[in-house]
Every structure is written in C-alpha cells, then in structure tokens.
Amino acid sequence: MDFFEVLKKRKSVRSYQKKPIEKEKLIKIMEAVRSAPSAGNLQAYEVFVVLEEGKKQEISRWALNQWFIAEAPVVFVFFAHPKRSAIKYGKRGAEFYCIQDATIACAYAQLSAVALGLGTCWVGAFEEMGLKACLSVPADLKPVAILTVGYPAEAPIPTPRRSLEEIFTII
Ligand SMILES: Cc1cc2nc3c(=O)[nH]c(=O)nc-3n(C[C@H](O)[C@H](O)[C@H](O)COP(=O)(O)O)c2cc1C
C-alpha cells in the first residue's frame, strides 16, 4: 500500500475479529519499530507484545476498563527507558528524549500494522503503576502507549481535523 494511502486508511479501530495475526506480520511490525529514529540512536524504549488473554484483560482494567483492549488479538505496550537515554543525555534524555523515542516507535508500529491490512487503536488512558505491575516491568520504565492491533470488525467513522491554516504557521 502506498504510504499516503496508509495515512488515509489509518483510523482508530475499537472492535476486532477473533482471527489471530500471522507471525510474519507481527515480525514485520517489530522490524518497523526497530527501524524508527531515536535520540542518539539509543533506542531508549522497551516493548511488550501481549498475546495472553489474562494479561490483556488485566491491561484493559488498568486502562479505565476499555474492554476492546482485551478483545484485540495483540496488544503492544510501549515503555520509555529513561536510564538508557540519560547515559548520554542526562536529564534531557530521561525526561524528554526517551518519551519521544517510545512515541515514535509506537507510531511506526501503528502505521506498519495498517499497511499490513490490520486495524489499531492508540490508548493513552491508563494507570501507570497498575500497568507496570501487571507486566512486572522494572521500576524505572515509564509506560507511554498501549497499541491494540487486530483485523478490524468495524468500519471506523472518520474524525474531523483542524484546518491547515489553524495548525501551521508559515513564516
Ligand atoms: C496520545 C493518544 C491517546 C489516546 N488514548 C485513547 C484512549 O485511551 N482510548 C481510545 O479509545 N482512543 C484513544 N486514542 C485514539 C484517539 O481517540 C483517536 O486517534 C482520535 O480520536 C482521532 O481518531 P482517528 O484515530 O480515528 O483518526 C488516543 C490517541 C492518542 C494519540
């Protein structure tokens, strides 16, 4: 699929078929994530790929009971790795770059999943401590985004956007 078609096609999908995602597609998504840019190429993020039903249900609960998370065949959880970025960039790395690294990584996963014919939803509403505890992640990692991925069971409704004039200042 042409890149701009992917952008046009990507809309949040919150209902998924039970059909599992092929391993080759999962690996393609993981490789796309790995190719993302990062500050100083430190790749200051960690990613959990959650397939276990019980774990997905727990994640849903820590994400304000957004139940479509448990229904998605695959749930990615992106964590920033502040210490990894701090080694080179100190406070700026720990507070800023690692968050950006993890966010870009999630955006790459989202767009590559769409390019593979899958639906996704970015989830930012979650309780950090609970999410970390349910995945037993080291204390220093910071959860940045949950990404649900699966074959869509709905045709998502297009959402409006601000005008180019409102968003951009050309000087
Ligand atoms: C940082 C961020 C947090 C979001 N959190 C949630 C969320 O917790 N639950 C949800 O259903 N959608 C969430 N979304 C998806 C947005 O609601 C969605 O992207 C937006 O309404 C635009 O719709 P579209 O994705 O279909 O273009 C989030 C998106 C972003 C980028």
PDB file of C-alpha atoms and ligand atoms in Angstrom:
ATOM      1  CA  MET A   1       0.000   0.000   0.000  1.00  0.00           C
ATOM      2  CA  ASP A   2       1.236   3.480  -0.901  1.00  0.00           C
ATOM      3  CA  PHE A   3       2.373   5.411   2.194  1.00  0.00           C
ATOM      4  CA  PHE A   4      -0.233   8.153   1.776  1.00  0.00           C
ATOM      5  CA  GLU A   5      -2.936   5.502   1.356  1.00  0.00           C
ATOM      6  CA  VAL A   6      -1.814   4.083   4.708  1.00  0.00           C
ATOM      7  CA  LEU A   7      -2.194   7.509   6.319  1.00  0.00           C
ATOM      8  CA  LYS A   8      -5.662   7.872   4.809  1.00  0.00           C
ATOM      9  CA  LYS A   9      -6.686   4.372   5.838  1.00  0.00           C
ATOM     10  CA  ARG A  10      -5.500   4.640   9.445  1.00  0.00           C
ATOM     11  CA  LYS A  11      -8.414   5.300  11.737  1.00  0.00           C
ATOM     12  CA  SER A  12      -8.873   4.087  15.265  1.00  0.00           C
ATOM     13  CA  VAL A  13     -10.420   0.626  15.300  1.00  0.00           C
ATOM     14  CA  ARG A  14     -12.031  -0.467  18.561  1.00  0.00           C
ATOM     15  CA  SER A  15     -13.601  -3.751  17.513  1.00  0.00           C
ATOM     16  CA  TYR A  16     -11.599  -6.742  16.286  1.00  0.00           C
ATOM     17  CA  GLN A  17     -12.169 -10.120  14.677  1.00  0.00           C
ATOM     18  CA  LYS A  18     -11.054 -13.129  16.696  1.00  0.00           C
ATOM     19  CA  LYS A  19      -8.667 -14.057  13.858  1.00  0.00           C
ATOM     20  CA  PRO A  20      -5.068 -14.128  15.136  1.00  0.00           C
ATOM     21  CA  ILE A  21      -2.345 -12.049  13.493  1.00  0.00           C
ATOM     22  CA  GLU A  22       0.096 -14.041  11.398  1.00  0.00           C
ATOM     23  CA  LYS A  23       3.580 -14.356  12.922  1.00  0.00           C
ATOM     24  CA  GLU A  24       5.179 -12.877   9.759  1.00  0.00           C
ATOM     25  CA  LYS A  25       3.049  -9.748  10.142  1.00  0.00           C
ATOM     26  CA  LEU A  26       3.970  -9.408  13.805  1.00  0.00           C
ATOM     27  CA  ILE A  27       7.642  -9.670  12.931  1.00  0.00           C
ATOM     28  CA  LYS A  28       7.247  -7.050  10.196  1.00  0.00           C
ATOM     29  CA  ILE A  29       5.697  -4.680  12.739  1.00  0.00           C
ATOM     30  CA  MET A  30       8.526  -5.371  15.192  1.00  0.00           C
ATOM     31  CA  GLU A  31      11.120  -4.707  12.494  1.00  0.00           C
ATOM     32  CA  ALA A  32       9.368  -1.464  11.568  1.00  0.00           C
ATOM     33  CA  VAL A  33       9.543  -0.384  15.222  1.00  0.00           C
ATOM     34  CA  ARG A  34      13.235  -1.199  15.346  1.00  0.00           C
ATOM     35  CA  SER A  35      13.856   0.960  12.257  1.00  0.00           C
ATOM     36  CA  ALA A  36      12.423   4.083  13.919  1.00  0.00           C
ATOM     37  CA  PRO A  37      14.668   7.062  14.611  1.00  0.00           C
ATOM     38  CA  SER A  38      15.708   7.718  18.213  1.00  0.00           C
ATOM     39  CA  ALA A  39      17.792  10.307  20.032  1.00  0.00           C
ATOM     40  CA  GLY A  40      21.449   9.413  19.603  1.00  0.00           C
ATOM     41  CA  ASN A  41      20.224   6.081  18.186  1.00  0.00           C
ATOM     42  CA  LEU A  42      19.894   4.919  21.785  1.00  0.00           C
ATOM     43  CA  GLN A  43      16.513   3.242  21.129  1.00  0.00           C
ATOM     44  CA  ALA A  44      15.503   4.147  24.647  1.00  0.00           C
ATOM     45  CA  TYR A  45      12.327   2.099  24.797  1.00  0.00           C
ATOM     46  CA  GLU A  46      11.130  -1.399  25.585  1.00  0.00           C
ATOM     47  CA  VAL A  47       8.088  -3.020  24.027  1.00  0.00           C
ATOM     48  CA  PHE A  48       5.849  -5.770  25.383  1.00  0.00           C
ATOM     49  CA  VAL A  49       3.871  -7.815  22.875  1.00  0.00           C
ATOM     50  CA  VAL A  50       0.966  -9.218  24.853  1.00  0.00           C
ATOM     51  CA  LEU A  51      -0.888 -12.259  23.493  1.00  0.00           C
ATOM     52  CA  GLU A  52      -2.069 -13.888  26.743  1.00  0.00           C
ATOM     53  CA  GLU A  53      -5.808 -13.446  27.283  1.00  0.00           C
ATOM     54  CA  GLY A  54      -5.476 -12.981  31.048  1.00  0.00           C
ATOM     55  CA  LYS A  55      -2.824 -10.296  30.690  1.00  0.00           C
ATOM     56  CA  LYS A  56      -4.821  -8.431  28.034  1.00  0.00           C
ATOM     57  CA  GLN A  57      -7.793  -8.413  30.403  1.00  0.00           C
ATOM     58  CA  GLU A  58      -5.635  -7.018  33.203  1.00  0.00           C
ATOM     59  CA  ILE A  59      -4.315  -4.322  30.871  1.00  0.00           C
ATOM     60  CA  SER A  60      -7.903  -3.409  29.952  1.00  0.00           C
ATOM     61  CA  ARG A  61      -8.728  -2.982  33.622  1.00  0.00           C
ATOM     62  CA  TRP A  62      -5.734  -0.692  34.198  1.00  0.00           C
ATOM     63  CA  ALA A  63      -6.775   1.275  31.114  1.00  0.00           C
ATOM     64  CA  LEU A  64     -10.066   2.509  32.537  1.00  0.00           C
ATOM     65  CA  ASN A  65     -11.814  -0.749  31.650  1.00  0.00           C
ATOM     66  CA  GLN A  66     -11.529  -0.063  27.926  1.00  0.00           C
ATOM     67  CA  TRP A  67     -12.624  -3.565  27.060  1.00  0.00           C
ATOM     68  CA  PHE A  68     -11.731  -3.515  23.366  1.00  0.00           C
ATOM     69  CA  ILE A  69      -8.104  -3.858  24.541  1.00  0.00           C
ATOM     70  CA  ALA A  70      -8.794  -7.384  25.821  1.00  0.00           C
ATOM     71  CA  GLU A  71     -10.581  -8.233  22.568  1.00  0.00           C
ATOM     72  CA  ALA A  72      -7.633  -7.305  20.343  1.00  0.00           C
ATOM     73  CA  PRO A  73      -5.535 -10.339  19.380  1.00  0.00           C
ATOM     74  CA  VAL A  74      -2.319  -8.437  20.061  1.00  0.00           C
ATOM     75  CA  VAL A  75      -1.645  -5.626  22.498  1.00  0.00           C
ATOM     76  CA  PHE A  76       1.645  -3.741  22.340  1.00  0.00           C
ATOM     77  CA  VAL A  77       2.777  -1.747  25.342  1.00  0.00           C
ATOM     78  CA  PHE A  78       5.499   0.830  24.747  1.00  0.00           C
ATOM     79  CA  PHE A  79       7.723   1.879  27.620  1.00  0.00           C
ATOM     80  CA  ALA A  80      10.244   4.704  27.682  1.00  0.00           C
ATOM     81  CA  HIS A  81      13.613   3.735  29.114  1.00  0.00           C
ATOM     82  CA  PRO A  82      14.809   6.903  30.889  1.00  0.00           C
ATOM     83  CA  LYS A  83      18.094   5.461  32.218  1.00  0.00           C
ATOM     84  CA  ARG A  84      19.164   4.338  28.749  1.00  0.00           C
ATOM     85  CA  SER A  85      18.756   7.836  27.355  1.00  0.00           C
ATOM     86  CA  ALA A  86      20.216   9.504  30.455  1.00  0.00           C
ATOM     87  CA  ILE A  87      23.573   7.771  29.948  1.00  0.00           C
ATOM     88  CA  LYS A  88      24.256  10.094  27.027  1.00  0.00           C
ATOM     89  CA  TYR A  89      21.817  12.953  27.532  1.00  0.00           C
ATOM     90  CA  GLY A  90      21.273  13.239  31.303  1.00  0.00           C
ATOM     91  CA  LYS A  91      18.036  14.940  32.389  1.00  0.00           C
ATOM     92  CA  ARG A  92      17.033  15.826  28.815  1.00  0.00           C
ATOM     93  CA  GLY A  93      17.321  12.164  27.842  1.00  0.00           C
ATOM     94  CA  ALA A  94      15.487  10.871  30.915  1.00  0.00           C
ATOM     95  CA  GLU A  95      12.609  13.363  30.778  1.00  0.00           C
ATOM     96  CA  PHE A  96      12.207  14.101  27.087  1.00  0.00           C
ATOM     97  CA  TYR A  97      14.066  12.043  24.508  1.00  0.00           C
ATOM     98  CA  CYS A  98      13.073   8.603  25.807  1.00  0.00           C
ATOM     99  CA  ILE A  99       9.393   9.611  25.723  1.00  0.00           C
ATOM    100  CA  GLN A 100       9.786  10.747  22.152  1.00  0.00           C
ATOM    101  CA  ASP A 101      11.682   7.571  21.228  1.00  0.00           C
ATOM    102  CA  ALA A 102       8.877   5.385  22.604  1.00  0.00           C
ATOM    103  CA  THR A 103       6.186   7.528  20.988  1.00  0.00           C
ATOM    104  CA  ILE A 104       7.805   7.393  17.561  1.00  0.00           C
ATOM    105  CA  ALA A 105       8.250   3.626  17.949  1.00  0.00           C
ATOM    106  CA  CYS A 106       4.526   3.269  18.632  1.00  0.00           C
ATOM    107  CA  ALA A 107       3.653   5.446  15.615  1.00  0.00           C
ATOM    108  CA  TYR A 108       5.809   3.205  13.423  1.00  0.00           C
ATOM    109  CA  ALA A 109       4.023   0.122  14.783  1.00  0.00           C
ATOM    110  CA  GLN A 110       0.642   1.704  14.156  1.00  0.00           C
ATOM    111  CA  LEU A 111       1.330   2.701  10.562  1.00  0.00           C
ATOM    112  CA  SER A 112       3.055  -0.548   9.639  1.00  0.00           C
ATOM    113  CA  ALA A 113       0.116  -2.523  11.079  1.00  0.00           C
ATOM    114  CA  VAL A 114      -2.264  -0.526   8.869  1.00  0.00           C
ATOM    115  CA  ALA A 115      -0.026  -1.149   5.848  1.00  0.00           C
ATOM    116  CA  LEU A 116      -0.414  -4.875   6.581  1.00  0.00           C
ATOM    117  CA  GLY A 117      -4.219  -4.633   6.482  1.00  0.00           C
ATOM    118  CA  LEU A 118      -4.691  -4.515  10.258  1.00  0.00           C
ATOM    119  CA  GLY A 119      -6.634  -2.124  12.472  1.00  0.00           C
ATOM    120  CA  THR A 120      -5.182  -0.361  15.507  1.00  0.00           C
ATOM    121  CA  CYS A 121      -6.049   1.949  18.353  1.00  0.00           C
ATOM    122  CA  TRP A 122      -3.582   4.040  20.348  1.00  0.00           C
ATOM    123  CA  VAL A 123      -4.518   4.035  24.032  1.00  0.00           C
ATOM    124  CA  GLY A 124      -3.092   6.638  26.369  1.00  0.00           C
ATOM    125  CA  ALA A 125      -5.620   6.470  29.198  1.00  0.00           C
ATOM    126  CA  PHE A 126      -4.135   4.048  31.708  1.00  0.00           C
ATOM    127  CA  GLU A 127      -2.970   3.880  35.287  1.00  0.00           C
ATOM    128  CA  GLU A 128       0.836   3.766  35.085  1.00  0.00           C
ATOM    129  CA  MET A 129       1.629   1.891  38.287  1.00  0.00           C
ATOM    130  CA  GLY A 130      -1.019  -0.776  37.709  1.00  0.00           C
ATOM    131  CA  LEU A 131       0.044  -1.324  34.112  1.00  0.00           C
ATOM    132  CA  LYS A 132       3.669  -1.711  35.178  1.00  0.00           C
ATOM    133  CA  ALA A 133       2.789  -4.104  37.982  1.00  0.00           C
ATOM    134  CA  CYS A 134       0.638  -6.326  35.786  1.00  0.00           C
ATOM    135  CA  LEU A 135       3.509  -6.747  33.313  1.00  0.00           C
ATOM    136  CA  SER A 136       6.186  -6.960  36.054  1.00  0.00           C
ATOM    137  CA  VAL A 137       8.369  -4.355  34.356  1.00  0.00           C
ATOM    138  CA  PRO A 138      11.384  -2.792  36.075  1.00  0.00           C
ATOM    139  CA  ALA A 139      10.533   0.240  38.205  1.00  0.00           C
ATOM    140  CA  ASP A 140      12.489   2.675  36.028  1.00  0.00           C
ATOM    141  CA  LEU A 141      10.473   2.093  32.845  1.00  0.00           C
ATOM    142  CA  LYS A 142       7.652   4.523  32.053  1.00  0.00           C
ATOM    143  CA  PRO A 143       4.608   3.328  30.082  1.00  0.00           C
ATOM    144  CA  VAL A 144       3.924   5.684  27.196  1.00  0.00           C
ATOM    145  CA  ALA A 145       1.336   3.995  24.993  1.00  0.00           C
ATOM    146  CA  ILE A 146      -0.765   0.896  24.528  1.00  0.00           C
ATOM    147  CA  LEU A 147      -1.453  -0.108  20.921  1.00  0.00           C
ATOM    148  CA  THR A 148      -4.185  -2.619  20.127  1.00  0.00           C
ATOM    149  CA  VAL A 149      -3.801  -4.490  16.852  1.00  0.00           C
ATOM    150  CA  GLY A 150      -6.083  -6.887  15.012  1.00  0.00           C
ATOM    151  CA  TYR A 151      -8.216  -7.482  11.969  1.00  0.00           C
ATOM    152  CA  PRO A 152     -10.997  -4.878  12.091  1.00  0.00           C
ATOM    153  CA  ALA A 153     -14.550  -5.942  12.886  1.00  0.00           C
ATOM    154  CA  GLU A 154     -15.877  -2.429  12.232  1.00  0.00           C
ATOM    155  CA  ALA A 155     -15.536   0.320   9.656  1.00  0.00           C
ATOM    156  CA  PRO A 156     -14.357   3.236  11.796  1.00  0.00           C
ATOM    157  CA  ILE A 157     -16.059   6.594  11.409  1.00  0.00           C
ATOM    158  CA  PRO A 158     -13.762   9.361  10.079  1.00  0.00           C
ATOM    159  CA  THR A 159     -12.912  12.009  12.655  1.00  0.00           C
ATOM    160  CA  PRO A 160     -12.582  15.742  11.852  1.00  0.00           C
ATOM    161  CA  ARG A 161      -9.298  17.618  11.715  1.00  0.00           C
ATOM    162  CA  ARG A 162      -8.353  21.268  12.286  1.00  0.00           C
ATOM    163  CA  SER A 163      -7.636  23.243   9.137  1.00  0.00           C
ATOM    164  CA  LEU A 164      -4.084  23.530   7.825  1.00  0.00           C
ATOM    165  CA  GLU A 165      -4.282  27.305   8.453  1.00  0.00           C
ATOM    166  CA  GLU A 166      -5.105  26.736  12.111  1.00  0.00           C
ATOM    167  CA  ILE A 167      -2.322  24.254  12.669  1.00  0.00           C
ATOM    168  CA  PHE A 168       0.534  25.667  10.618  1.00  0.00           C
ATOM    169  CA  THR A 169       2.316  28.979  10.786  1.00  0.00           C
ATOM    170  CA  ILE A 170       4.324  29.582   7.655  1.00  0.00           C
ATOM    171  CA  ILE A 171       6.848  32.358   8.038  1.00  0.00           C
TER     172      ILE A 171
HETATM  173  C1  LIG B   1      -1.948  10.062  22.905  1.00  0.00           C
HETATM  174  C2  LIG B   1      -3.236   9.383  22.483  1.00  0.00           C
HETATM  175  C3  LIG B   1      -4.036   8.828  23.462  1.00  0.00           C
HETATM  176  C4  LIG B   1      -5.211   8.161  23.088  1.00  0.00           C
HETATM  177  N1  LIG B   1      -5.932   7.496  24.049  1.00  0.00           N
HETATM  178  C5  LIG B   1      -7.027   6.787  23.687  1.00  0.00           C
HETATM  179  C6  LIG B   1      -7.720   6.005  24.646  1.00  0.00           C
HETATM  180  O1  LIG B   1      -7.339   5.898  25.812  1.00  0.00           O
HETATM  181  N2  LIG B   1      -8.819   5.321  24.225  1.00  0.00           N
HETATM  182  C7  LIG B   1      -9.259   5.354  22.940  1.00  0.00           C
HETATM  183  O2  LIG B   1     -10.247   4.691  22.631  1.00  0.00           O
HETATM  184  N3  LIG B   1      -8.603   6.088  21.986  1.00  0.00           N
HETATM  185  C8  LIG B   1      -7.514   6.791  22.341  1.00  0.00           C
HETATM  186  N4  LIG B   1      -6.790   7.489  21.380  1.00  0.00           N
HETATM  187  C9  LIG B   1      -7.257   7.489  19.975  1.00  0.00           C
HETATM  188  C10 LIG B   1      -7.870   8.854  19.617  1.00  0.00           C
HETATM  189  O3  LIG B   1      -9.118   8.966  20.255  1.00  0.00           O
HETATM  190  C11 LIG B   1      -8.010   8.979  18.091  1.00  0.00           C
HETATM  191  O4  LIG B   1      -6.737   8.846  17.484  1.00  0.00           O
HETATM  192  C12 LIG B   1      -8.605  10.329  17.682  1.00  0.00           C
HETATM  193  O5  LIG B   1      -9.930  10.441  18.154  1.00  0.00           O
HETATM  194  C13 LIG B   1      -8.624  10.524  16.172  1.00  0.00           C
HETATM  195  O6  LIG B   1      -9.350   9.482  15.548  1.00  0.00           O
HETATM  196  P1  LIG B   1      -8.656   8.516  14.478  1.00  0.00           P
HETATM  197  O7  LIG B   1      -7.527   7.793  15.170  1.00  0.00           O
HETATM  198  O8  LIG B   1      -9.733   7.573  14.045  1.00  0.00           O
HETATM  199  O9  LIG B   1      -8.142   9.366  13.367  1.00  0.00           O
HETATM  200  C14 LIG B   1      -5.609   8.126  21.720  1.00  0.00           C
HETATM  201  C15 LIG B   1      -4.777   8.677  20.751  1.00  0.00           C
HETATM  202  C16 LIG B   1      -3.584   9.272  21.119  1.00  0.00           C
HETATM  203  C17 LIG B   1      -2.664   9.769  20.035  1.00  0.00           C
END
